Amino acid sequence: MKKWLGITLGIMTALGGFVDLGQIVFTTQAGALFGYKLLWAIVLGTVGIILYMEMCGRIAVVAGEPVFAVVRTRLGRRIGFLTLAVSNLLNLITCAAEIGGLAILLHLLTGWSERNLLIGCCIVVAAVIYLFSFQWIERTFGLSGLLMIVFGVSAVTLHPDWHQLIAGLNPAAQVAGRQTALLYAYFAVGIFSAMLMEYEVHFYSSGAIEEDWKVKDLSENFMVAALGSFLGSLLTVALMALGAILFLPQHLFPQLLSTAIMAGAFPFASQALIVALVGALACIGGATVETALSGAYNICQFYNLEWGKNRPAREVPVFTAAWLGMLALALIIAITGVQPLTLVNIAIVFGMVVMPLTYYPILRTAADSTVMGKHVNSRFVNVLGAIFLVLIASAAIAAIPLLIMTHGGKP
Amino acid sequence: MDIRRSMRRFHGLLALLALTSCRAAENKSLTELRSDLRSTLSLASETKLFIRQIEADRVPAQFRAAHASYLREEALRRLKAVRKSEQDAGDPNKFYLCAGQLEALSGELGVIGMRSDHNALAEAERNIDVIRKTLVDAGAEQ
């Protein structure tokens, strides 16, 4: 039973990364514009995140080094600090967007004032992080996030075109016109980037240490990373399918979280819509916790300070102050009234730009036999990791020009 | 030496980005017009889909009111943006048409948020159909 519950780390990490506020709307928009043609980007992103999640989990167990200790060692203090600053800025922006998303969902459920809900959400998230152990945080958000399965059931009930869906695995899709081709590239980069958001590996590797994984647990590491990511990617495919089935034929480009959520329970009675809202609340809540904690993990790991969610707050004062500070700053940003979706789109695109600085040190360390001993990467994993690093670097170079040329992904 | 070379590359990249932005700005009003018409049509279709879900009794009351108000806010936000870009419009008539349809749409959304009786919804749906047709005739689907 304990082993099965351990999988919730993978589920929460993946759901918080794949099915967060931005991804729910972004993937539905991709389906609304291109049908299933971008399915390959989801598959590619899933393979990439499984590969790197497994690597950073293995490094955490064998070398006892979480991601930002690896970043400092491999990139040096100056570039390492730059990576820390940018990563935490993106974590903060994403955290603010997710808090905004939570307030929107609760407003849709209760009708209460969004401003009060913003403050309330922040207090509840802080209380959950403070009071719950790491294991209970991941179990609560990981398991309740599974309510999002209603999106998958909706997509299947609405009869997707399975032939077109399988054809979407081919990246060489025909898109007419320069502007449409640019939009296609923008959405491909965006989906790939959102699935590989840095906070997923920050959280996962720190979680492996929080849960005190040992070398004997390494066989489960791959299963946890793979199963969680597979579930997350299935839900992402469901979101794309809903966009393709409901919105594409009507030239509808959904720009609101509430529209995407409504699609998640489209063929069913109003109770299903409540289930979809609660499932989305769990996923976006999970993403809020992930980004706030990742910010604190990164700072403590980079400066080699004491950290740990399961340790009393007075033993890890910087860690506790850091995640509380992340939440407080995120609340200030959210309360200014900036659109959460604008924030999360900025984080996705700029996250892509700095992504190589997070993934390169992970690959270097996992491939280093002096650190990893017999648990070093196999030749196959090294080649695959290098291919993905090239893809990540290419997407990083293309991200900002594509953002400008498509006016932020406007059709 | 390395720092200077990196700075030169960085400036090169900035220049490239600036050129890209200028090129994009050339056809701004025309592109914006097309984009505004398309997004207004999309919003009208989104509203129609929403009305159908309400009529099928698939939307709880709180969700109905909140989603209608989000859609209305979006319509008003776009209306503001359209009015702002009217000055540089290549085809002012289409900009006025777009602004008019957004205004009408926000009015319908106000009704949907407050009333859930069949007659009001049916009338709102008919009005949304007129808005959509007007936009399609103006070339929103091109």
XYZ file of C-alpha atoms in Angstrom:
553
model
C 0.000 0.000 0.000
C 2.815 2.410 0.956
C 4.502 1.690 -2.374
C 1.333 2.502 -4.284
C 0.847 5.697 -2.318
C 4.445 6.612 -3.246
C 3.243 6.947 -6.837
C 1.314 10.053 -5.773
C 4.597 12.031 -5.914
C 4.763 11.324 -9.655
C 1.048 11.997 -10.099
C 1.088 15.301 -8.207
C 4.287 16.434 -9.950
C 2.921 15.596 -13.380
C -0.621 16.888 -12.818
C 0.714 20.123 -11.294
C 2.955 20.516 -14.319
C 0.828 19.170 -17.188
C -2.672 20.129 -16.079
C -2.098 23.498 -14.460
C -3.959 26.707 -15.299
C -1.942 27.521 -18.419
C -1.933 24.034 -19.817
C -5.704 23.549 -19.374
C -6.401 26.575 -21.576
C -3.331 26.350 -23.846
C -3.889 22.695 -24.859
C -7.609 23.260 -25.406
C -6.686 26.213 -27.641
C -4.203 24.018 -29.545
C -7.007 21.503 -30.176
C -9.391 24.304 -31.194
C -6.886 25.598 -33.774
C -5.175 22.481 -35.086
C -7.337 19.523 -34.047
C -5.099 16.600 -33.149
C -2.141 17.760 -35.249
C -0.058 18.676 -32.191
C -0.467 15.331 -30.433
C 3.184 14.536 -31.223
C 4.279 17.521 -29.076
C 2.478 15.991 -26.068
C 4.111 12.604 -26.687
C 7.535 14.211 -27.120
C 7.112 16.284 -23.947
C 5.977 13.206 -21.996
C 9.011 11.140 -23.037
C 11.277 14.098 -22.213
C 9.866 14.698 -18.738
C 9.875 10.967 -17.851
C 13.514 10.749 -18.945
C 14.652 13.775 -16.944
C 12.407 13.127 -13.930
C 13.878 9.620 -13.639
C 17.406 11.046 -13.966
C 16.984 13.704 -11.288
C 15.253 11.207 -8.956
C 18.198 8.828 -9.438
C 20.752 11.606 -8.779
C 18.859 12.613 -5.624
C 18.952 9.040 -4.327
C 22.489 8.017 -5.339
C 24.390 11.293 -4.889
C 21.996 12.845 -2.364
C 21.963 15.963 -4.558
C 18.731 17.703 -5.522
C 18.529 19.747 -8.754
C 19.865 23.085 -7.532
C 22.875 21.520 -5.802
C 23.650 19.944 -9.193
C 23.110 23.287 -10.976
C 25.581 25.018 -8.628
C 28.204 22.263 -8.997
C 27.991 21.971 -12.778
C 27.361 25.555 -13.875
C 29.464 27.367 -11.284
C 28.293 30.092 -8.924
C 27.694 32.919 -11.411
C 25.666 31.098 -14.073
C 24.153 28.988 -11.308
C 22.952 32.141 -9.556
C 21.508 33.466 -12.821
C 19.627 30.178 -13.252
C 18.380 30.379 -9.651
C 17.198 33.984 -10.058
C 15.358 33.349 -13.339
C 13.901 29.997 -12.220
C 12.552 31.498 -9.017
C 11.151 34.521 -10.836
C 9.301 32.126 -13.153
C 8.170 30.047 -10.152
C 6.835 33.217 -8.572
C 4.977 34.315 -11.732
C 3.514 30.815 -12.142
C 2.537 30.687 -8.448
C 0.727 34.042 -8.803
C -1.092 32.796 -11.901
C -2.123 29.556 -10.184
C -3.483 31.469 -7.155
C -5.469 33.583 -9.618
C -6.710 30.340 -11.221
C -7.788 28.965 -7.838
C -9.788 32.128 -7.151
C -11.495 31.881 -10.564
C -12.470 28.237 -9.959
C -13.803 28.970 -6.478
C -15.711 31.963 -7.836
C -17.311 29.643 -10.416
C -18.237 27.219 -7.614
C -19.449 29.657 -4.972
C -20.009 33.062 -6.562
C -17.999 34.713 -3.751
C -15.871 37.776 -4.426
C -12.740 36.901 -6.395
C -10.570 39.321 -4.414
C -11.539 37.730 -1.074
C -11.029 34.301 -2.585
C -7.493 35.245 -3.663
C -6.589 36.022 -0.051
C -8.499 32.988 1.255
C -6.774 30.617 -1.220
C -3.380 31.916 -0.222
C -4.106 31.381 3.477
C -5.472 27.857 2.879
C -2.472 26.868 0.714
C -0.077 28.225 3.366
C -1.942 26.306 6.095
C -1.864 23.079 4.068
C 1.892 23.390 3.455
C 2.532 24.240 7.099
C 0.322 21.589 8.692
C 0.555 18.619 6.309
C 3.588 16.370 5.968
C 5.128 16.149 2.490
C 3.551 12.719 1.945
C 0.070 13.984 2.817
C 0.466 17.020 0.566
C 1.295 14.817 -2.412
C -1.445 12.304 -1.585
C -4.100 14.999 -1.144
C -3.348 16.862 -4.370
C -2.245 13.816 -6.383
C -5.315 11.701 -5.640
C -7.927 14.482 -5.752
C -6.401 15.662 -9.053
C -7.492 12.326 -10.506
C -11.052 13.751 -10.586
C -9.844 15.400 -13.789
C -10.498 11.998 -15.377
C -13.953 13.437 -16.081
C -12.241 15.370 -18.926
C -11.066 12.065 -20.438
C -14.506 10.491 -20.055
C -16.078 13.557 -21.711
C -13.653 13.388 -24.630
C -14.326 9.675 -25.212
C -18.110 10.151 -24.867
C -18.006 12.852 -27.552
C -16.477 10.321 -30.000
C -13.095 11.646 -31.075
C -11.905 10.799 -34.579
C -9.406 8.066 -33.652
C -7.807 8.002 -37.130
C -7.075 11.716 -37.004
C -5.877 11.364 -33.442
C -3.324 8.693 -34.465
C -2.333 10.803 -37.483
C -1.491 13.566 -35.001
C 1.546 11.535 -33.932
C 3.208 12.609 -37.180
C 4.928 16.005 -36.678
C 5.019 16.740 -40.428
C 1.447 18.084 -40.458
C 0.231 20.170 -43.385
C -0.656 23.697 -42.292
C -1.582 26.323 -44.877
C -0.128 29.839 -44.807
C 2.855 31.482 -43.126
C 0.940 32.879 -40.141
C -0.755 29.527 -39.462
C 2.610 27.756 -39.686
C 4.068 30.210 -37.159
C 1.097 29.660 -34.831
C 1.542 25.894 -35.211
C 5.218 26.235 -34.237
C 4.310 28.527 -31.315
C 1.805 26.034 -29.921
C 4.212 23.114 -30.459
C 6.943 24.928 -28.510
C 4.434 26.010 -25.840
C 3.064 22.490 -25.258
C 6.563 20.994 -25.181
C 7.730 23.718 -22.776
C 4.724 23.439 -20.462
C 5.293 19.698 -20.103
C 8.937 20.221 -19.178
C 8.437 23.186 -16.806
C 11.472 23.352 -14.521
C 9.508 23.319 -11.278
C 8.481 19.729 -12.002
C 12.068 18.451 -11.719
C 12.847 20.791 -8.801
C 9.859 19.395 -6.912
C 10.354 15.757 -7.918
C 14.026 15.536 -6.930
C 13.402 17.350 -3.640
C 10.421 15.043 -3.045
C 12.640 11.972 -3.492
C 14.863 13.304 -0.697
C 11.878 14.345 1.459
C 10.532 10.792 1.155
C 13.938 9.385 2.045
C 14.217 7.144 -1.019
C 17.110 4.675 -0.862
C 19.089 2.969 -3.617
C 16.837 -0.074 -3.244
C 13.872 2.174 -4.222
C 15.441 3.086 -7.584
C 13.376 0.512 -9.473
C 10.260 2.379 -8.315
C 11.700 5.746 -9.366
C 11.098 5.022 -13.047
C 7.610 3.658 -12.349
C 6.648 6.730 -10.294
C 7.970 9.161 -12.925
C 6.482 7.215 -15.839
C 3.041 6.459 -14.393
C 2.474 10.005 -13.100
C 3.577 11.561 -16.385
C 1.555 9.063 -18.423
C -1.620 9.950 -16.500
C -0.874 13.661 -16.877
C -0.305 13.285 -20.605
C -3.546 11.321 -21.069
C -5.435 14.227 -19.506
C -3.539 16.637 -21.756
C -4.594 14.581 -24.797
C -8.189 14.708 -23.502
C -8.008 18.521 -23.309
C -6.712 18.676 -26.884
C -9.442 16.276 -28.043
C -12.142 18.412 -26.378
C -10.780 21.466 -28.189
C -10.807 19.558 -31.475
C -14.318 18.134 -31.041
C -16.176 21.060 -29.476
C -14.371 24.212 -30.595
C -12.603 23.611 -33.923
C -15.781 23.087 -36.000
C -17.252 26.339 -34.633
C -14.139 28.522 -35.198
C -14.071 28.996 -31.461
C -10.787 29.937 -29.782
C -11.359 29.539 -26.011
C -9.620 32.210 -23.960
C -11.211 31.596 -20.587
C -10.488 28.967 -17.967
C -14.232 28.612 -17.369
C -14.847 27.680 -21.026
C -12.172 24.965 -20.917
C -13.647 23.604 -17.652
C -17.150 23.594 -19.137
C -15.790 21.493 -22.026
C -14.483 18.986 -19.470
C -18.010 18.016 -18.460
C -19.768 18.937 -21.698
C -21.944 15.858 -22.337
C -22.963 15.349 -18.705
C -25.297 16.807 -16.089
C -24.300 19.744 -13.892
C -22.852 17.461 -11.168
C -20.076 16.473 -13.587
C -19.187 20.134 -14.003
C -18.726 20.357 -10.236
C -16.447 17.278 -10.365
C -14.447 18.940 -13.182
C -14.145 22.134 -11.124
C -12.947 20.234 -8.028
C -10.471 18.198 -10.109
C -9.088 21.381 -11.665
C -8.918 22.956 -8.197
C -6.768 20.033 -7.011
C -4.426 20.226 -10.030
C -4.051 24.006 -9.889
C -3.746 23.838 -6.083
C -1.011 21.225 -6.562
C 0.783 23.521 -9.010
C 0.555 26.380 -6.466
C 2.147 24.216 -3.776
C 4.791 22.906 -6.219
C 5.871 26.370 -7.341
C 5.931 27.848 -3.811
C 7.910 24.925 -2.388
C 10.216 24.751 -5.437
C 11.181 28.374 -4.880
C 12.189 27.544 -1.291
C 13.938 24.284 -2.249
C 15.981 26.067 -4.950
C 17.269 28.815 -2.637
C 18.243 26.428 0.179
C 19.811 23.862 -2.132
C 21.825 26.474 -4.026
C 23.204 28.051 -0.832
C 23.548 24.697 0.918
C 21.154 25.668 3.732
C 19.011 23.328 5.825
C 15.703 22.471 4.150
C 12.860 19.992 4.384
C 9.083 20.158 4.525
C 8.985 17.378 7.079
C 11.309 19.192 9.489
C 10.006 21.620 12.144
C 9.875 25.232 10.889
C 12.356 26.481 13.524
C 15.003 24.006 12.260
C 14.684 25.279 8.683
C 13.930 29.021 9.081
C 15.150 30.145 5.635
C 13.213 27.377 3.911
C 9.993 28.250 5.772
C 10.451 31.993 5.179
C 11.170 31.349 1.495
C 7.971 29.431 0.706
C 5.903 31.823 2.813
C 7.572 34.729 0.972
C 6.838 33.110 -2.399
C 3.148 32.821 -1.483
C 2.977 36.386 -0.125
C 4.656 37.889 -3.220
C 2.489 35.764 -5.507
C -0.613 37.066 -3.717
C 0.560 40.675 -4.183
C 1.054 40.064 -7.928
C -2.306 38.296 -8.247
C -4.171 40.998 -6.349
C -2.960 43.722 -8.760
C -5.479 42.286 -11.209
C -3.063 40.939 -13.844
C -4.781 38.256 -15.941
C -3.596 34.854 -14.609
C -3.446 33.455 -18.143
C -1.173 36.268 -19.301
C 1.156 35.502 -16.397
C 1.269 31.795 -17.051
C 1.888 32.280 -20.794
C 4.857 34.516 -19.964
C 6.177 31.826 -17.595
C 5.786 29.090 -20.224
C 7.663 30.989 -22.951
C 10.419 32.446 -20.776
C 10.665 29.113 -18.919
C 11.617 27.567 -22.247
C 14.414 30.101 -22.709
C 16.189 29.113 -19.464
C 15.280 25.434 -19.610
C 18.654 24.253 -21.001
C 20.358 25.674 -17.890
C 18.323 23.299 -15.699
C 18.389 20.191 -17.875
C 22.046 20.312 -18.991
C 23.486 19.911 -15.439
C 21.054 17.035 -14.751
C 22.245 15.149 -17.855
C 25.929 15.866 -17.108
C 25.619 14.581 -13.536
C 23.564 11.482 -14.400
C 26.169 10.609 -17.048
C 29.110 11.065 -14.646
C 30.274 7.673 -13.381
C 32.438 9.259 -10.665
C 29.251 10.607 -9.044
C 26.732 7.932 -9.994
C 28.920 4.793 -9.817
C 27.068 1.781 -11.201
C 23.860 3.833 -11.423
C 25.298 6.026 -14.189
C 23.195 6.595 -17.348
C 23.274 3.806 -19.919
C 24.534 4.756 -23.399
C 20.915 4.678 -24.640
C 19.742 7.133 -21.928
C 22.715 9.404 -22.653
C 21.918 9.547 -26.371
C 18.204 10.102 -25.716
C 18.996 12.745 -23.073
C 21.332 14.538 -25.504
C 18.687 14.481 -28.267
C 16.164 16.026 -25.884
C 18.678 18.622 -24.768
C 19.141 19.659 -28.415
C 15.333 19.843 -28.815
C 15.053 21.918 -25.634
C 17.820 24.274 -26.809
C 16.189 24.642 -30.260
C 12.811 25.401 -28.676
C 14.534 27.868 -26.301
C 15.989 29.783 -29.270
C 12.660 29.785 -31.145
C 10.380 30.670 -28.182
C 10.662 34.492 -28.044
C 10.730 35.185 -31.823
C 7.632 32.970 -32.147
C 5.935 34.835 -29.292
C 6.551 38.152 -31.089
C 5.650 36.974 -34.581
C 2.353 35.397 -33.495
C 1.403 38.336 -31.208
C 1.428 35.995 -28.211
C -0.323 33.124 -29.993
C -3.283 35.145 -31.306
C -4.975 33.455 -34.283
C 37.582 39.332 -24.774
C 34.967 36.604 -24.323
C 32.662 39.025 -22.541
C 32.977 41.512 -25.439
C 32.181 38.784 -27.952
C 29.173 37.681 -25.886
C 27.973 41.307 -25.659
C 28.287 41.707 -29.454
C 26.232 38.528 -29.940
C 23.680 39.766 -27.431
C 23.364 43.110 -29.256
C 23.013 41.216 -32.545
C 20.196 39.186 -31.074
C 18.483 42.352 -29.798
C 18.746 43.936 -33.250
C 17.250 40.814 -34.814
C 14.360 40.881 -32.352
C 13.782 44.587 -33.027
C 13.731 43.961 -36.794
C 11.258 41.123 -36.301
C 9.005 43.419 -34.275
C 9.184 46.212 -36.925
C 8.301 43.765 -39.683
C 5.346 42.600 -37.587
C 4.249 46.198 -36.986
C 4.026 47.002 -40.726
C 0.730 45.230 -41.271
C -0.504 45.754 -37.732
C -3.857 47.352 -38.432
C -4.823 44.860 -41.145
C -3.759 41.881 -39.062
C -5.436 43.330 -36.000
C -8.701 43.860 -37.863
C -8.750 40.253 -39.039
C -7.814 39.049 -35.570
C -10.471 41.234 -33.886
C -13.217 39.989 -36.195
C -12.162 36.393 -35.659
C -11.962 36.718 -31.875
C -15.366 38.446 -31.743
C -16.875 35.604 -33.768
C -15.191 33.147 -31.419
C -16.639 34.894 -28.384
C -20.117 34.862 -29.956
C -19.773 31.124 -30.668
C -18.577 30.578 -27.092
C -21.704 32.383 -25.840
C -23.984 30.290 -28.050
C -22.408 27.072 -26.790
C -22.891 28.316 -23.231
C -26.595 29.101 -23.822
C -27.134 25.586 -25.169
C -25.529 24.089 -22.062
C -27.769 26.213 -19.825
C -30.847 25.129 -21.794
C -29.803 21.477 -21.424
C -29.603 22.084 -17.638
C -25.915 21.160 -17.514
C -24.691 24.287 -15.716
C -25.163 25.039 -11.981
C -26.556 28.502 -11.158
C -23.337 29.902 -9.637
C -21.304 28.776 -12.617
C -23.829 30.311 -15.018
C -23.650 33.742 -13.419
C -19.854 33.693 -12.999
C -19.083 32.394 -16.519
C -21.491 34.916 -18.090
C -19.730 37.707 -16.225
C -16.265 36.441 -17.350
C -17.472 36.321 -20.968
C -18.935 39.808 -20.631
C -15.690 41.159 -19.137
C -13.816 39.618 -22.062
C -16.209 41.241 -24.561
C -15.800 44.640 -22.879
C -11.994 44.242 -22.726
C -11.909 43.542 -26.460
C -14.288 46.397 -27.156
C -11.887 48.743 -25.397
C -8.968 47.364 -27.426
C -10.893 47.654 -30.704
C -11.840 51.267 -29.973
C -8.203 52.038 -29.211
C -6.995 50.683 -32.565
C -9.748 52.362 -34.628
C -7.547 55.414 -35.259
C -4.993 53.482 -37.358
C -7.590 51.322 -39.032
C -7.143 50.445 -42.701
C -10.890 49.791 -42.982
C -12.711 51.928 -40.347
C -16.164 50.579 -41.271
C -15.190 47.062 -40.270
C -13.729 48.315 -37.011
C -17.013 50.091 -36.217
C -18.907 46.928 -37.149
C -16.686 44.861 -34.873
C -17.123 47.328 -31.976
C -20.908 47.325 -32.508
C -21.124 43.532 -32.396
C -19.009 43.412 -29.248
C -21.316 45.931 -27.610
C -24.371 43.883 -28.601
C -22.704 40.714 -27.368
C -21.886 42.191 -23.973
C -25.545 43.249 -23.676
C -26.746 39.691 -24.372
C -24.261 38.313 -21.849
C -25.663 40.663 -19.226
C -29.101 39.100 -19.839
C -27.777 35.512 -19.767
C -26.078 36.128 -16.416
C -29.294 37.297 -14.804
C -32.127 35.337 -16.448
C -32.401 31.619 -17.010
C -36.004 31.339 -18.291
C -36.456 29.632 -21.640
C -37.860 32.661 -23.472
C -35.025 34.985 -22.470
C -32.412 32.390 -23.438
C -34.102 31.635 -26.758
C -34.175 35.324 -27.598
C -30.542 35.753 -26.586
C -29.612 32.798 -28.802
C -31.419 34.360 -31.773
C -29.596 37.648 -31.215
C -26.254 35.849 -30.966
C -26.999 34.150 -34.306
C -27.524 37.579 -35.872
C -24.211 38.785 -34.414
C -22.406 35.724 -35.765
C -23.930 36.136 -39.225
C -22.938 39.801 -39.339
C -19.360 38.892 -38.425
C -19.163 36.041 -40.939
C -20.498 38.367 -43.670
C -17.766 40.854 -42.716
C -15.153 38.171 -43.381
C -14.447 36.886 -39.869
C -13.988 33.320 -41.101
C -11.361 34.200 -43.733
